[in-house]
CSV table of C-alpha atoms in Angstrom, one decimal:
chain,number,residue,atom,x,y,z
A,224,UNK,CA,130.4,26.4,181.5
A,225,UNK,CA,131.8,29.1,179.2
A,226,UNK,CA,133.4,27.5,175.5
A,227,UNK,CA,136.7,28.1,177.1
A,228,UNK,CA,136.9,24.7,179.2
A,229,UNK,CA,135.6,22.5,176.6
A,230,UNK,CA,133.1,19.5,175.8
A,231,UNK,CA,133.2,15.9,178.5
A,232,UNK,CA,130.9,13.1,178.1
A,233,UNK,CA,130.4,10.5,180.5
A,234,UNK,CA,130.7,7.7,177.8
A,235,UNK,CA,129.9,5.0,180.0
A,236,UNK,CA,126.9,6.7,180.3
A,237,UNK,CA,126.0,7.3,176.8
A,238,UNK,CA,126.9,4.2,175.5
A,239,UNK,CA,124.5,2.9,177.8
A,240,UNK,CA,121.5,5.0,177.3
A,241,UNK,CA,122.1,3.5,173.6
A,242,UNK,CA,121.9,0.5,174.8
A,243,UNK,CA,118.4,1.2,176.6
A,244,UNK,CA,117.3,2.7,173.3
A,245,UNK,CA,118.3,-0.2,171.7
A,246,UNK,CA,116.7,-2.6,174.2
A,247,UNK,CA,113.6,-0.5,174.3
A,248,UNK,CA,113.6,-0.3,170.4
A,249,UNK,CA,113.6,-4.5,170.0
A,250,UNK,CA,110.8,-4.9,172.5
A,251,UNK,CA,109.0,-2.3,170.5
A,252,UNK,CA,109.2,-4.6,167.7
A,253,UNK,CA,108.5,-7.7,169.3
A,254,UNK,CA,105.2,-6.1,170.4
A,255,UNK,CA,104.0,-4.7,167.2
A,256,UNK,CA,104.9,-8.1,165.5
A,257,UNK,CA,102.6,-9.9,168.3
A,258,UNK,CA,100.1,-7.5,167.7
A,259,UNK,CA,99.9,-7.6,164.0
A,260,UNK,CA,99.2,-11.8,164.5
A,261,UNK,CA,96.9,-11.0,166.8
A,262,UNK,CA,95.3,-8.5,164.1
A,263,UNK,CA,95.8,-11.2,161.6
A,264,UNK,CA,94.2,-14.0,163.9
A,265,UNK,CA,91.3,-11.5,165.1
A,266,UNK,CA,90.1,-11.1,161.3
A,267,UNK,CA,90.2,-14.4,160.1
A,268,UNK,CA,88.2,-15.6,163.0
A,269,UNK,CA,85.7,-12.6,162.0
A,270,UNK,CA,86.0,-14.2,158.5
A,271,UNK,CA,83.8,-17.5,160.3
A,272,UNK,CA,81.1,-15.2,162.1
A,273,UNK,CA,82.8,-13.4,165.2
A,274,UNK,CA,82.1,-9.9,164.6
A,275,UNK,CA,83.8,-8.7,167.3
A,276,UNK,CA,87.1,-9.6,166.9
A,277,UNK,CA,87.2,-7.5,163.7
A,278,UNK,CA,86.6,-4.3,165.7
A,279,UNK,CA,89.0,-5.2,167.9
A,280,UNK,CA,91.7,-6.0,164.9
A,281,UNK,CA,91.1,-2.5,163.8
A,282,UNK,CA,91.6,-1.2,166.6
A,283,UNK,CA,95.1,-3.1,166.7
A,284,UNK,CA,95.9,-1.7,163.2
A,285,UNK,CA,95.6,1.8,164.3
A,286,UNK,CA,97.7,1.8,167.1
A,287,UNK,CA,100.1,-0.4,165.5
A,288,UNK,CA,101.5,2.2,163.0
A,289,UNK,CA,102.6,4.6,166.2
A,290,UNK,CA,104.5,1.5,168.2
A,291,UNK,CA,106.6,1.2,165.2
A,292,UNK,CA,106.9,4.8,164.6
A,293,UNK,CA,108.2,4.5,168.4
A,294,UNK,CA,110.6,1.6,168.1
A,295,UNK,CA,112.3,3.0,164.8
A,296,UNK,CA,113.0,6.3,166.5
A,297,UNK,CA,114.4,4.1,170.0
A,298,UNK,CA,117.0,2.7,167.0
A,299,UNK,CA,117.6,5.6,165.4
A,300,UNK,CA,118.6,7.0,169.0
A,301,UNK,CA,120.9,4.3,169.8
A,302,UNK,CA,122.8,4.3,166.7
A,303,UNK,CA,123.3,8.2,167.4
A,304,UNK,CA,124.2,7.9,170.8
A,305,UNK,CA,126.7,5.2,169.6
A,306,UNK,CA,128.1,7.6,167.0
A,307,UNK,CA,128.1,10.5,169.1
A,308,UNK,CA,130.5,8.6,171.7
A,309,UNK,CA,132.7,7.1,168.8
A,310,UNK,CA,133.6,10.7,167.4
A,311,UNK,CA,134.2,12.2,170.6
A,312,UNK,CA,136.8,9.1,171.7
A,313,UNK,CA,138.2,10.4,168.3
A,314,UNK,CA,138.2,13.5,169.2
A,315,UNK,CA,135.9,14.9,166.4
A,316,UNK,CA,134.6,18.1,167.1
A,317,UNK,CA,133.5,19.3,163.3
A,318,UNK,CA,129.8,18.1,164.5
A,319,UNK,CA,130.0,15.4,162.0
A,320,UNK,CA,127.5,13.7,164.2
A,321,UNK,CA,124.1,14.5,165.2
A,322,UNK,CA,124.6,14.9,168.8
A,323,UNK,CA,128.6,15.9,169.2
């Protein structure tokens, strides 16, 4: 396509890969809140004796930090993709929005 016939967007279909970003995003969170109770639950009980667990909660903790590394990019996506279809319904083509 030469720069001559212009940009289209499918905006049904951007709007909803946001959504999916955004879906994916929440669950994202969900599961590193459940894993930092389980992290929380797993050292107190190696507080009472159970050794284990306490390996097991570190190992929680260091995969913890890349789920939500994860889920904050899925939001950050949405919120893009959500811009991106907003300015071009508006017909803003200055790239005043990261994917436009």
């Amino acid at each position: 396509m030469d720069s001559q016939q212009g940009v289209y967007m499918d905006t049904d279909a951007v709007r909803g890969m946001a959504k999916n970003f955004g879906a994916i995003g929440d669950v994202l969170q969900a599961v590193n809140k459940a894993m930092e109770t389980l992290s929380n639950v797993l050292k107190a009980t190696a507080f009472v004796g159970m050794v284990g667990g306490l390996a097991v909660a570190h190992y929680i903790d260091s995969i913890r930090p890349q789920i939500e590394d994860i889920a904050e990019k899925c939001e950050e996506f949405n919120k893009d993709l959500d811009a991106s279809v907003e300015a071009y319904e508006r017909g803003d083509e200055l790239g005043s929005t990261r994917f436009h």
